[in-house]
Coordinates of C-alpha atoms in Angstrom, one line a residue:
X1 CA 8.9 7.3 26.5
X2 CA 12.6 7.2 26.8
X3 CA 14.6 6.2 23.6
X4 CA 16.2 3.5 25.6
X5 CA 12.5 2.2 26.5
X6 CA 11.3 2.9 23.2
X7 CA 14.2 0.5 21.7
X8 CA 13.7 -2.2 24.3
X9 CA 10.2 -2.2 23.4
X10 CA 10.8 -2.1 19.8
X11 CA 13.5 -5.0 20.1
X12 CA 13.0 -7.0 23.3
X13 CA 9.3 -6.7 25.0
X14 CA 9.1 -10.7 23.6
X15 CA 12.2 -12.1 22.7
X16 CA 10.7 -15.8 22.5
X17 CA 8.0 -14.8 20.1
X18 CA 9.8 -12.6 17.8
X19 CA 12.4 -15.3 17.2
X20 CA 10.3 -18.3 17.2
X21 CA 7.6 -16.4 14.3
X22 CA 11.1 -15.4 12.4
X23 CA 11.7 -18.9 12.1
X24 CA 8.3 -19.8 10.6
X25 CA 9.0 -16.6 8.2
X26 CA 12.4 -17.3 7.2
X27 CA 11.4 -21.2 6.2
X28 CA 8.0 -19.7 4.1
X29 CA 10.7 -16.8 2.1
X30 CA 12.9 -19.4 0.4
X31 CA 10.8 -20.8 -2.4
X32 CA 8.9 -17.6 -2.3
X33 CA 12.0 -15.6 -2.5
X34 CA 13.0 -18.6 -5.5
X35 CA 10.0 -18.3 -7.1
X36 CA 10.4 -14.1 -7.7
X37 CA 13.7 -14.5 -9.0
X38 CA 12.3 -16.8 -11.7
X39 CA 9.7 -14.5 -12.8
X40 CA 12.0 -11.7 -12.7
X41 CA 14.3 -14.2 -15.3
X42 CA 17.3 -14.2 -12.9
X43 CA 19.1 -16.6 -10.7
X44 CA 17.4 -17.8 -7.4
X45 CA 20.3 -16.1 -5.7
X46 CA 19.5 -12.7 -7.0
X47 CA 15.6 -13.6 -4.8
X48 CA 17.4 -15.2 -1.9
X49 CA 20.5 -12.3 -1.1
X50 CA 17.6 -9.4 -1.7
X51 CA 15.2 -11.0 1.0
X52 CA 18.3 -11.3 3.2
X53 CA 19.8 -7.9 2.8
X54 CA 16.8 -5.8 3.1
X55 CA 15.4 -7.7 5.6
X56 CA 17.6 -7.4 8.2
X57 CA 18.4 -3.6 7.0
X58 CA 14.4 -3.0 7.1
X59 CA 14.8 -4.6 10.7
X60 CA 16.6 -1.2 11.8
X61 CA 15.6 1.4 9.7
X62 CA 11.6 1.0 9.0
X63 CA 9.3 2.7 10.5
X64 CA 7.0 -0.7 11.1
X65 CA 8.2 -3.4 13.8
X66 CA 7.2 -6.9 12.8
X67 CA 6.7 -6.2 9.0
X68 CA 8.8 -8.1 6.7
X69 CA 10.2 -6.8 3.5
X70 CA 12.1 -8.5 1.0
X71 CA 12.3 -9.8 -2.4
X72 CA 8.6 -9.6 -3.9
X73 CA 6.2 -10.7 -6.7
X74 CA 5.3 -7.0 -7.9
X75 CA 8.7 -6.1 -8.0
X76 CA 9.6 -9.0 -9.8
X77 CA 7.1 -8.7 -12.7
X78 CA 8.5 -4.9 -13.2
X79 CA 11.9 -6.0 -13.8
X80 CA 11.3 -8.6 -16.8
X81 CA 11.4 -6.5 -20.1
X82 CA 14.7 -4.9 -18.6
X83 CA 16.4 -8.0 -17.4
X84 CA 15.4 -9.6 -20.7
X85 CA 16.6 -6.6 -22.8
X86 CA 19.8 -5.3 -21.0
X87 CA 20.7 -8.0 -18.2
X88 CA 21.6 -8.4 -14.8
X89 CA 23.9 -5.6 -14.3
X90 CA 21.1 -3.2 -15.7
X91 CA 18.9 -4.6 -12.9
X92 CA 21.3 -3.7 -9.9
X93 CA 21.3 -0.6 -11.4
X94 CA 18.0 0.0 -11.3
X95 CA 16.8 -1.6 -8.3
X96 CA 19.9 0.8 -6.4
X97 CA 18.0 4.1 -8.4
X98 CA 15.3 3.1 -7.1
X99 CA 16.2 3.2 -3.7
X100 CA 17.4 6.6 -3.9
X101 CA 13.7 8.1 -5.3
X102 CA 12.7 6.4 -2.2
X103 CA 14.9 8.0 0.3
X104 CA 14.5 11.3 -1.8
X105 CA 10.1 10.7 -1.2
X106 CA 10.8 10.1 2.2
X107 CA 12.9 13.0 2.9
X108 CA 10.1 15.0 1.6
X109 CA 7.7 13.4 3.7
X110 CA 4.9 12.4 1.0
X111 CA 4.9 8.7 2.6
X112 CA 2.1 10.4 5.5
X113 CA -0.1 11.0 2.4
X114 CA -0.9 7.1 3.1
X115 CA -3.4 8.3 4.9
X116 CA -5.3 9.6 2.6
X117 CA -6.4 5.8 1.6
X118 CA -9.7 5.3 2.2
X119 CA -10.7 1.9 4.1
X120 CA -12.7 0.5 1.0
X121 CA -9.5 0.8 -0.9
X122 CA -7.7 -0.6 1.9
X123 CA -10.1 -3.3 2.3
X124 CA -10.5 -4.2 -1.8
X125 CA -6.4 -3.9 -1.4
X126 CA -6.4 -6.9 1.6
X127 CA -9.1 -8.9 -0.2
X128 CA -7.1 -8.9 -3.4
X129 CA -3.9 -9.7 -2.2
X130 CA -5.6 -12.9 -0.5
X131 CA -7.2 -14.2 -3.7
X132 CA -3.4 -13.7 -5.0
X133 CA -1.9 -15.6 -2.2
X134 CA -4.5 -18.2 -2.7
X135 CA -4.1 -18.7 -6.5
X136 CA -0.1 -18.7 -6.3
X137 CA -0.4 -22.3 -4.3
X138 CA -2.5 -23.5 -7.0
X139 CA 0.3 -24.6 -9.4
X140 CA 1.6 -26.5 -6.6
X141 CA -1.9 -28.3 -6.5
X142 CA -3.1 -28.4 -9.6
X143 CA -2.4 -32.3 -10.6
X144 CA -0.2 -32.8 -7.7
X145 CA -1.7 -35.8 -6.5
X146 CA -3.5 -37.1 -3.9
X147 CA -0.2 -37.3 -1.5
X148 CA -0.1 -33.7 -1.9
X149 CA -3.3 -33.4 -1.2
X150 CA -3.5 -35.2 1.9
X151 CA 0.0 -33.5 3.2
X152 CA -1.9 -29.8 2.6
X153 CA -5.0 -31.0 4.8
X154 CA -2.8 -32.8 7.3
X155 CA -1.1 -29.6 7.4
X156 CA -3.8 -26.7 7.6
X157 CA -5.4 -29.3 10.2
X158 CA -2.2 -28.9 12.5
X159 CA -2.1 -25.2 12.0
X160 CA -5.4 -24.6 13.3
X161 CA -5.6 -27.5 15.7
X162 CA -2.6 -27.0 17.4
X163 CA -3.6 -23.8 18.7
X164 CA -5.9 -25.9 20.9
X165 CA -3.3 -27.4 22.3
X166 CA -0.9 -24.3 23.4
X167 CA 0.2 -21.0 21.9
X168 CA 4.1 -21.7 23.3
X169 CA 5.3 -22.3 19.5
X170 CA 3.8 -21.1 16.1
X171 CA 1.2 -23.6 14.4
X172 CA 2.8 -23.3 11.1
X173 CA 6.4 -23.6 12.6
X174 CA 5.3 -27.0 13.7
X175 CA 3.0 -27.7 11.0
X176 CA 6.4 -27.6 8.9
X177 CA 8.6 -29.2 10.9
X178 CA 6.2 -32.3 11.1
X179 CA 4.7 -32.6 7.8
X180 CA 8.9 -32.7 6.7
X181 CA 9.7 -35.0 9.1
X182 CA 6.6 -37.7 7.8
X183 CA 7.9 -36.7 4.2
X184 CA 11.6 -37.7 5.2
X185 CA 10.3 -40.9 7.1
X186 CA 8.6 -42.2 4.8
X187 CA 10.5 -41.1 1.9
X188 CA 6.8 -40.2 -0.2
X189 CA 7.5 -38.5 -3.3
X190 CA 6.3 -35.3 -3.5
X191 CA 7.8 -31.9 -5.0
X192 CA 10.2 -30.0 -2.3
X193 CA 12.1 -27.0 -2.1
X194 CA 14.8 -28.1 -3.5
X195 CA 12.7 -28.1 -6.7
X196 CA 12.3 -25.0 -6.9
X197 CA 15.7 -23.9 -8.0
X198 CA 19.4 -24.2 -6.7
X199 CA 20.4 -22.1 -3.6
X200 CA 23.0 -20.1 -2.9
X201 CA 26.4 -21.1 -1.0
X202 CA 28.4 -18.7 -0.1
X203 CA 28.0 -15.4 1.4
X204 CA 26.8 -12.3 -0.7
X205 CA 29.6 -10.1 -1.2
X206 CA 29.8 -6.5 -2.0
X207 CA 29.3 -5.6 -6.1
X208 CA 28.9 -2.4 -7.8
X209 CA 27.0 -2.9 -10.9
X210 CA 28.7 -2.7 -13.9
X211 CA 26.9 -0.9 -16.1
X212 CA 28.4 2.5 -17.8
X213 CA 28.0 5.7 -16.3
X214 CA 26.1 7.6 -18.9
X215 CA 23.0 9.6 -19.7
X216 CA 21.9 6.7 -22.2
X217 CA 21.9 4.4 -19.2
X218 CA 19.9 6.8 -17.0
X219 CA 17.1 7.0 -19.9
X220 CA 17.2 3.3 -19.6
X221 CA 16.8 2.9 -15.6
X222 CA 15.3 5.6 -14.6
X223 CA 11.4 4.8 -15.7
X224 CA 11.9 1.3 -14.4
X225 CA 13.2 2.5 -11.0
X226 CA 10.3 5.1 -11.0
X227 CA 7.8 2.3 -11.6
X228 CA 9.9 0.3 -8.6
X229 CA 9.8 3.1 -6.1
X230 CA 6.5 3.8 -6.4
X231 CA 4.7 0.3 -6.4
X232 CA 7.5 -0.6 -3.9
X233 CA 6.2 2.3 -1.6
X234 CA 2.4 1.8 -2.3
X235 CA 2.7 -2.0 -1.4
X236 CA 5.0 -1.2 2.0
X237 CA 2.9 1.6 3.2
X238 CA -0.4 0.2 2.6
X239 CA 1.1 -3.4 4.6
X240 CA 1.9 -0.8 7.1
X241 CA -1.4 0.5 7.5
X242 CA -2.8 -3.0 7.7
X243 CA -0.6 -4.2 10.6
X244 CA -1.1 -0.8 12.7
X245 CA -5.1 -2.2 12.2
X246 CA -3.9 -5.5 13.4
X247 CA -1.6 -4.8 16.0
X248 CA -3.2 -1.8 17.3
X249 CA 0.2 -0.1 17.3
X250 CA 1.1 3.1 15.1
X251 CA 4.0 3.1 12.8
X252 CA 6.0 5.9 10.8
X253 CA 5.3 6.4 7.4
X254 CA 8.2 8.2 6.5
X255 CA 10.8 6.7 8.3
X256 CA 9.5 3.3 6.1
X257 CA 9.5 4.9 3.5
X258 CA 13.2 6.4 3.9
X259 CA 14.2 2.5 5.0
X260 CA 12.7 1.1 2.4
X261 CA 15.1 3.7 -0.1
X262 CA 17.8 2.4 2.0
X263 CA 17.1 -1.4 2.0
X264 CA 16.6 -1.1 -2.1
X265 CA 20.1 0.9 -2.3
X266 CA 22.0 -2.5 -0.2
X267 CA 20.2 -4.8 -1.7
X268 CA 21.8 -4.5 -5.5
X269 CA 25.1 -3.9 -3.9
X270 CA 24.9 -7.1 -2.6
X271 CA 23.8 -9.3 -5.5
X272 CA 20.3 -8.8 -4.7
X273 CA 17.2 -7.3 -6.7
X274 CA 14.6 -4.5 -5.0
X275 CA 12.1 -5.5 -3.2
X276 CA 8.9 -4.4 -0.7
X277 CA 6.6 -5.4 2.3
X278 CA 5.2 -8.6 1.9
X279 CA 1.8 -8.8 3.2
X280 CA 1.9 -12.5 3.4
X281 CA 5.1 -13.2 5.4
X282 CA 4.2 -9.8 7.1
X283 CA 0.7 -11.8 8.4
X284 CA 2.6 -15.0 8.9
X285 CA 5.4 -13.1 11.8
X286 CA 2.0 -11.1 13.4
X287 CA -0.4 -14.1 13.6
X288 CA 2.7 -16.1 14.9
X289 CA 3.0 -13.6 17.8
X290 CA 5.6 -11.2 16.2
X291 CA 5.6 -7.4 17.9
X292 CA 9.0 -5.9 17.4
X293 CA 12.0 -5.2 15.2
X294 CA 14.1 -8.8 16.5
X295 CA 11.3 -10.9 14.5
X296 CA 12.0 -9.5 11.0
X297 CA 16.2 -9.4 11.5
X298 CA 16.2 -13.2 12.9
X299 CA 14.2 -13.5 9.7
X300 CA 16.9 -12.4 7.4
X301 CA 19.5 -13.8 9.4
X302 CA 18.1 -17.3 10.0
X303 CA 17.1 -17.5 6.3
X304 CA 21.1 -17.1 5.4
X305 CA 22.0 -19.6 7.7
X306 CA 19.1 -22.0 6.4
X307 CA 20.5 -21.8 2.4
X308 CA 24.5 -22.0 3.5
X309 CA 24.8 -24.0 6.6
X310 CA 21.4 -25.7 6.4
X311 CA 20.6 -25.9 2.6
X312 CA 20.5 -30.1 2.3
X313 CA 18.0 -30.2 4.8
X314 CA 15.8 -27.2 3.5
X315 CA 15.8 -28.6 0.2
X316 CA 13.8 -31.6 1.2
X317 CA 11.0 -29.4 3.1
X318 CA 7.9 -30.5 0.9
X319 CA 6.6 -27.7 -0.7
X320 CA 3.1 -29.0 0.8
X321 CA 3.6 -28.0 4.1
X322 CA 4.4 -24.2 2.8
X323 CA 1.1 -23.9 0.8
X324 CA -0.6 -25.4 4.1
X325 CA 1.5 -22.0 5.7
X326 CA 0.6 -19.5 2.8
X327 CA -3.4 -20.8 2.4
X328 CA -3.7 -20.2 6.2
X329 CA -2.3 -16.7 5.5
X330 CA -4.7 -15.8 2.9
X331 CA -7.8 -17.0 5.1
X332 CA -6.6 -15.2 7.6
X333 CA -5.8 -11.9 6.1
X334 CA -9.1 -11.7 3.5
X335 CA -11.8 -9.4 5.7
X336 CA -14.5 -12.0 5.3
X337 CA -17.0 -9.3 7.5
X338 CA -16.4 -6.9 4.0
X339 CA -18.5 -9.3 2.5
X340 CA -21.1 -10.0 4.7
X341 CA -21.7 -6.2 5.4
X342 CA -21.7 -5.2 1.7
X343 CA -25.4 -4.5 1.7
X344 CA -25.5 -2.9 4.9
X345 CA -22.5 -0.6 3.9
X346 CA -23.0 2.5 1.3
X347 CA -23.2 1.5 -2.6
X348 CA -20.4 3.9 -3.4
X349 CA -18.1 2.2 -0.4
X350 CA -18.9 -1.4 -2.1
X351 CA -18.4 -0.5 -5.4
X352 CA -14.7 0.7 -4.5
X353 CA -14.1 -2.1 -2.5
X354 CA -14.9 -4.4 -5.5
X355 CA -13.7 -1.8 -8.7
X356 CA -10.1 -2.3 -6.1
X357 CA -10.1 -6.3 -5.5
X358 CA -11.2 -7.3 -9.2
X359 CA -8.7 -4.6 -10.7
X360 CA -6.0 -5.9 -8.5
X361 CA -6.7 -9.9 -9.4
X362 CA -7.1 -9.2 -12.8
X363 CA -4.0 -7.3 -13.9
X364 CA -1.7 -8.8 -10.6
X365 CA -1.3 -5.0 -10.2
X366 CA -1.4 -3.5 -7.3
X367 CA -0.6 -0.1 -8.5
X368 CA -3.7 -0.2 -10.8
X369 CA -6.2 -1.4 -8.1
X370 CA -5.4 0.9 -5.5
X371 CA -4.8 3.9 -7.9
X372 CA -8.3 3.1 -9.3
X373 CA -9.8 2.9 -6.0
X374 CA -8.3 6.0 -5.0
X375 CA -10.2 7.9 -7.9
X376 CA -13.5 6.5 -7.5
X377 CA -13.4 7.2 -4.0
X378 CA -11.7 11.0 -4.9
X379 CA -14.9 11.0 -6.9
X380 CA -17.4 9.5 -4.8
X381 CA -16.9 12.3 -2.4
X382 CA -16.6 15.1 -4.4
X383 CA -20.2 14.3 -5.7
X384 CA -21.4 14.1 -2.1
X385 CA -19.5 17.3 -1.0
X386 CA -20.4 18.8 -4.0
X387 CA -24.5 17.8 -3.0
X388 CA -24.4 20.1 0.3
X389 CA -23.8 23.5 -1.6
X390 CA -27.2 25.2 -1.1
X391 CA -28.4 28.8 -2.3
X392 CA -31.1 29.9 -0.7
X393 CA -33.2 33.5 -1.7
X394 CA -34.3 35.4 1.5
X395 CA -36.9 38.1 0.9
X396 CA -35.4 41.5 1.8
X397 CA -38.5 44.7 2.7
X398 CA -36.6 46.7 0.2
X399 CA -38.4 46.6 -3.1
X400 CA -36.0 45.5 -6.4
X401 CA -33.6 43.9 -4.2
X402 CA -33.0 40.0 -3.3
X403 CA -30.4 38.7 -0.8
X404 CA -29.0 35.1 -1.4
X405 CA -27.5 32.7 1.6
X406 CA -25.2 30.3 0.2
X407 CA -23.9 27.0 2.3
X408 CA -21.5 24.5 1.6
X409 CA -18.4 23.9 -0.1
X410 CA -17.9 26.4 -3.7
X411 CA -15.5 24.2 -6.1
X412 CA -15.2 22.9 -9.6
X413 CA -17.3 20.0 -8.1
X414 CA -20.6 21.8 -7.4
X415 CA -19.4 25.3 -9.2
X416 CA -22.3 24.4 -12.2
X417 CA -24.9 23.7 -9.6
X418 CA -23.6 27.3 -7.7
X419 CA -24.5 28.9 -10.9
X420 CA -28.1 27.6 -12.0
X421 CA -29.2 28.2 -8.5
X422 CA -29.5 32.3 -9.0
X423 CA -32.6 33.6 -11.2
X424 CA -31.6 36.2 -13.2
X425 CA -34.7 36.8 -14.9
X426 CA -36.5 39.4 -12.7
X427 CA -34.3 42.4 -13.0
X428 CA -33.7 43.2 -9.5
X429 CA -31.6 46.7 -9.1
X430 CA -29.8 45.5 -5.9
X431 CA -28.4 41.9 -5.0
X432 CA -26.8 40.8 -1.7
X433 CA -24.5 37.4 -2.4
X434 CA -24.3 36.1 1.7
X435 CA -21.3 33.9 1.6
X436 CA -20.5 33.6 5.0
X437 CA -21.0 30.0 5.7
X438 CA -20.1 28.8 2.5
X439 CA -16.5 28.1 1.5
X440 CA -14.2 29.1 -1.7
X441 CA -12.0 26.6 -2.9
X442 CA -10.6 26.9 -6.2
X443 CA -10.5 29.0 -9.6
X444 CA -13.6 27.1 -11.0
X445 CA -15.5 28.0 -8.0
X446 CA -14.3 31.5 -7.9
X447 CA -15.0 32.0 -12.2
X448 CA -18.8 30.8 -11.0
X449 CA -19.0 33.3 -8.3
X450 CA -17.8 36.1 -10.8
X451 CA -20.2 34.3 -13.5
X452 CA -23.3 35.0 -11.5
X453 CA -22.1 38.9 -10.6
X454 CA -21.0 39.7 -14.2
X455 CA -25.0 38.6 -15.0
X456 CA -26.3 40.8 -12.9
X457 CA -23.9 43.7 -13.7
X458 CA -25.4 43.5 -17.4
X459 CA -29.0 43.9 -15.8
X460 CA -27.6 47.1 -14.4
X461 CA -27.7 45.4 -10.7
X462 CA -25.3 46.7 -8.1
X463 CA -23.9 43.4 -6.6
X464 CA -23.0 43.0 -3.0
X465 CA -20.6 40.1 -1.8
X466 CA -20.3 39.8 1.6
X467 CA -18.5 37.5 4.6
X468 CA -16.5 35.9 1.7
X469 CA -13.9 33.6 2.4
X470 CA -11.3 31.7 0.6
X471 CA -9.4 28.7 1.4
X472 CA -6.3 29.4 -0.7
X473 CA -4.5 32.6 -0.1
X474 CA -3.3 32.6 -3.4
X475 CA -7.3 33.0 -4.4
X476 CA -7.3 36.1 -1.9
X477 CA -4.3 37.7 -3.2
X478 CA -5.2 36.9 -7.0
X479 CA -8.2 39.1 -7.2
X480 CA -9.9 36.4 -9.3
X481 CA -13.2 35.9 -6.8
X482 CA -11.8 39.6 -7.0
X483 CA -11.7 40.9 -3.2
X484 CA -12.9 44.2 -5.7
X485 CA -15.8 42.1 -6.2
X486 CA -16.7 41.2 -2.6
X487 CA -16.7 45.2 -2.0
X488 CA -20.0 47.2 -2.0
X489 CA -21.1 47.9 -5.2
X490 CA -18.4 46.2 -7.1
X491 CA -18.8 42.8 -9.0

């Protein structure tokens, strides 16, 4: 495909949609966007510029159409303790650094390693971050009322009844639009955006932060950046994977993660804080019809002119008709067949599935989930690999000799298993090691292969390794399997 074709399809293949599902998005980011800047202790402008600025910067230069970034929850939660202790200035600072370890990771290309997730982390990683959309509407809920009440269920009744009706214009776009205008109409009193916090009026303008230029400073950013960049990444790549899955479209890894460094280093030089994906507003712009790149910079674009031009009028959307929006979202995006296959599905798969969704709701983490998820599954199949290593004695004519077959995989994994599998009790005076369709992959395995010949050395044995190979040339070269070893009457 042509680059021209490849940016018409990335920008224009559905105009209509793009725009109209921006809309919905850019309406569900304000009090989100309000409510981050609050836990992150700052002003509701800070929330609201970030989720503009990267946003529309995201909208050129990530590497997945129709995924919305911008200011986020587990962003917000890392920046308290240094907000709190060294201010605002600190945080521009900070969330800028950050965006330069993540251009710096994707220059090296480690955002492909994404790939190395497996789908029961993904899967406990989706399921999670539904419960978490799920419980953030409750404090809108909890002793709200029966208006409230009645508003949410008139609302999730248009969003999926709609639908029915025609697909022409997003449910929750008119779900919004007409739960606001009864609220307006009848003047009911119920909490509204405008609740939430004061927006913005003027433009964001451009603003170095002010913080001093020394190495106390970078001792002071630098792990909170770290923490940023790395969360921020693990969040936007793993949304990433989840719309390619939805979409059936691929998406490039590193050229998100390299926008994403970009986005972070605006953002703070705009008045904003650093930000990530968003899986929920991501879900919201795909489920609303949302395929290319115009959906998530009308986003950015139509949320600045909703908080300066339209900002009276946003402020009396009830915040009712948004949880509707965001409880749809979480429905939608928890994989309710994870749960109804969990018996039919290995143990090991379940149990990472589950270790990953509780850690996740627990700690409001998602760092720890997936990191945990990652090691248990790391684990999982090590043990299984580790299982298929077999030694097998073949009886040889020639008396005082024994010839061993080994199969499999030879690592630190099944290296103690390699070991006990040789009987070095009946004092043969020639042994033949077969490793042809076996597999050396690391020191441990390579100490256990010269553990077993060093035994039979002291027996007085002359030890034959043969069809040995090594997956690491720097095992080859080291001698340590010793290639003297694998020579005739050498061990």
């Amino acid at each position: 495909m042509s680059l021209i074709a490849s940016a018409r399809q990335q920008w224009l293949a559905n105009p209509r949609r793009d725009l109209l599902a921006g809309t919905v998005v850019a309406l569900a980011l304000i009090p989100e966007a309000i409510a981050f800047s609050i836990i992150a202790g700052v002003d509701p402008a800070v929330g609201l510029y970030a989720s503009v600025v990267i946003a529309v910067t995201i909208a050129f230069v990530g590497g997945r159409p129709a995924m919305i970034s911008a200011a986020t929850g587990a962003m917000a939660l890392l920046m308290v303790g240094l907000v709190r202790d060294h201010g605002l200035e600190y945080l521009f600072a900070a969330s800028l650094l950050c965006g330069v370890f993540q251009i710096v990771i994707g220059l090296l290309k480690l955002g492909r390693y994404i790939r190395y997730v497996s789908k029961s982390v993904m899967t406990g990683f989706v399921n999670a971050l539904a419960i978490l959309i799920f419980l953030a509407q409750m404090p809108e809920l909890i002793g709200a009322g029966l208006p409230t009440y009645a508003l949410v269920a008139a609302a999730l009744a248009v969003i999926y009844g709609f639908p029915r009706l025609t697909r022409a214009v997003p449910s929750p776009l008119v779900a919004i639009v007409l739960i606001s205008a009864f609220v307006m109409i009848t003047g009911l009193d119920v909490r509204t955006v405008g609740d939430m916090g004061q927006m913005p009026s003027t433009l964001p303008v451009f603003h170095l932060p002010a913080v001093p230029l020394t190495w106390q400073t970078l001792t002071i950013i630098a792990p909170v950046s770290a923490t940023l960049a790395f969360v921020g990444l693990l969040e936007s790549l793993l949304t990433a994977n989840l719309l390619d899955d939805v979409t059936d479209t691929p998406s490039d890894k590193d050229r998100e993660t390299r926008g994403q460094g970009i986005a972070n280093i605006l953002s703070p030089l705009f008045g904003g804080m650093a930000g990530c994906a968003m899986i929920g507003q991501s879900m919201i712009n795909v489920t609303s019809g949302a395929r290319g790149r115009l959906s998530t910079l009308w986003a950015g674009l139509f949320l600045l002119f909703l908080i300066l031009v339209l900002r009276d009028w946003v402020a009396r959307i009830p915040m009712a008709a948004l949880v509707a929006v965001m409880i749809m979202v979480s429905i939608g995006t928890f994989d309710w067949g994870s749960v109804l296959k969990i018996r039919a599905v290995p143990f090991q798969s379940s149990l990472v599935m589950i270790a990953t969704t509780v850690t996740v709701v627990v700690t409001h983490d998602l760092s720890k989930g997936v990191m945990l998820g990652v090691l248990l599954s790391a684990v999982f199949f090590m043990r299984k690999v580790a299982k298929t290593l077999t030694v097998r004695e073949i009886e040889v004519p020639e008396p005082g000799a024994v010839r061993y077959v080994v199969q499999g995989q030879l690592f630190f994994g099944s290296a103690g298993l390699f070991a006990a599998s040789f009987e070095h009790h009946g004092h043969p005076t020639r042994v033949e090691i077969d490793m042809a369709d076996a597999h050396l992959w690391d020191v441990t395995g390579a100490a256990a292969l010269d553990k077993v010949i060093a035994r039979y050395r002291r027996q007085g044995a002359e030890v034959i390794v043969s069809g040995l190979k090594t997956a690491s040339p720097a095992l080859a070269s080291s001698g340590h399997p010793g290639q003297a070893s694998a020579a005739p009457g050498h061990a």
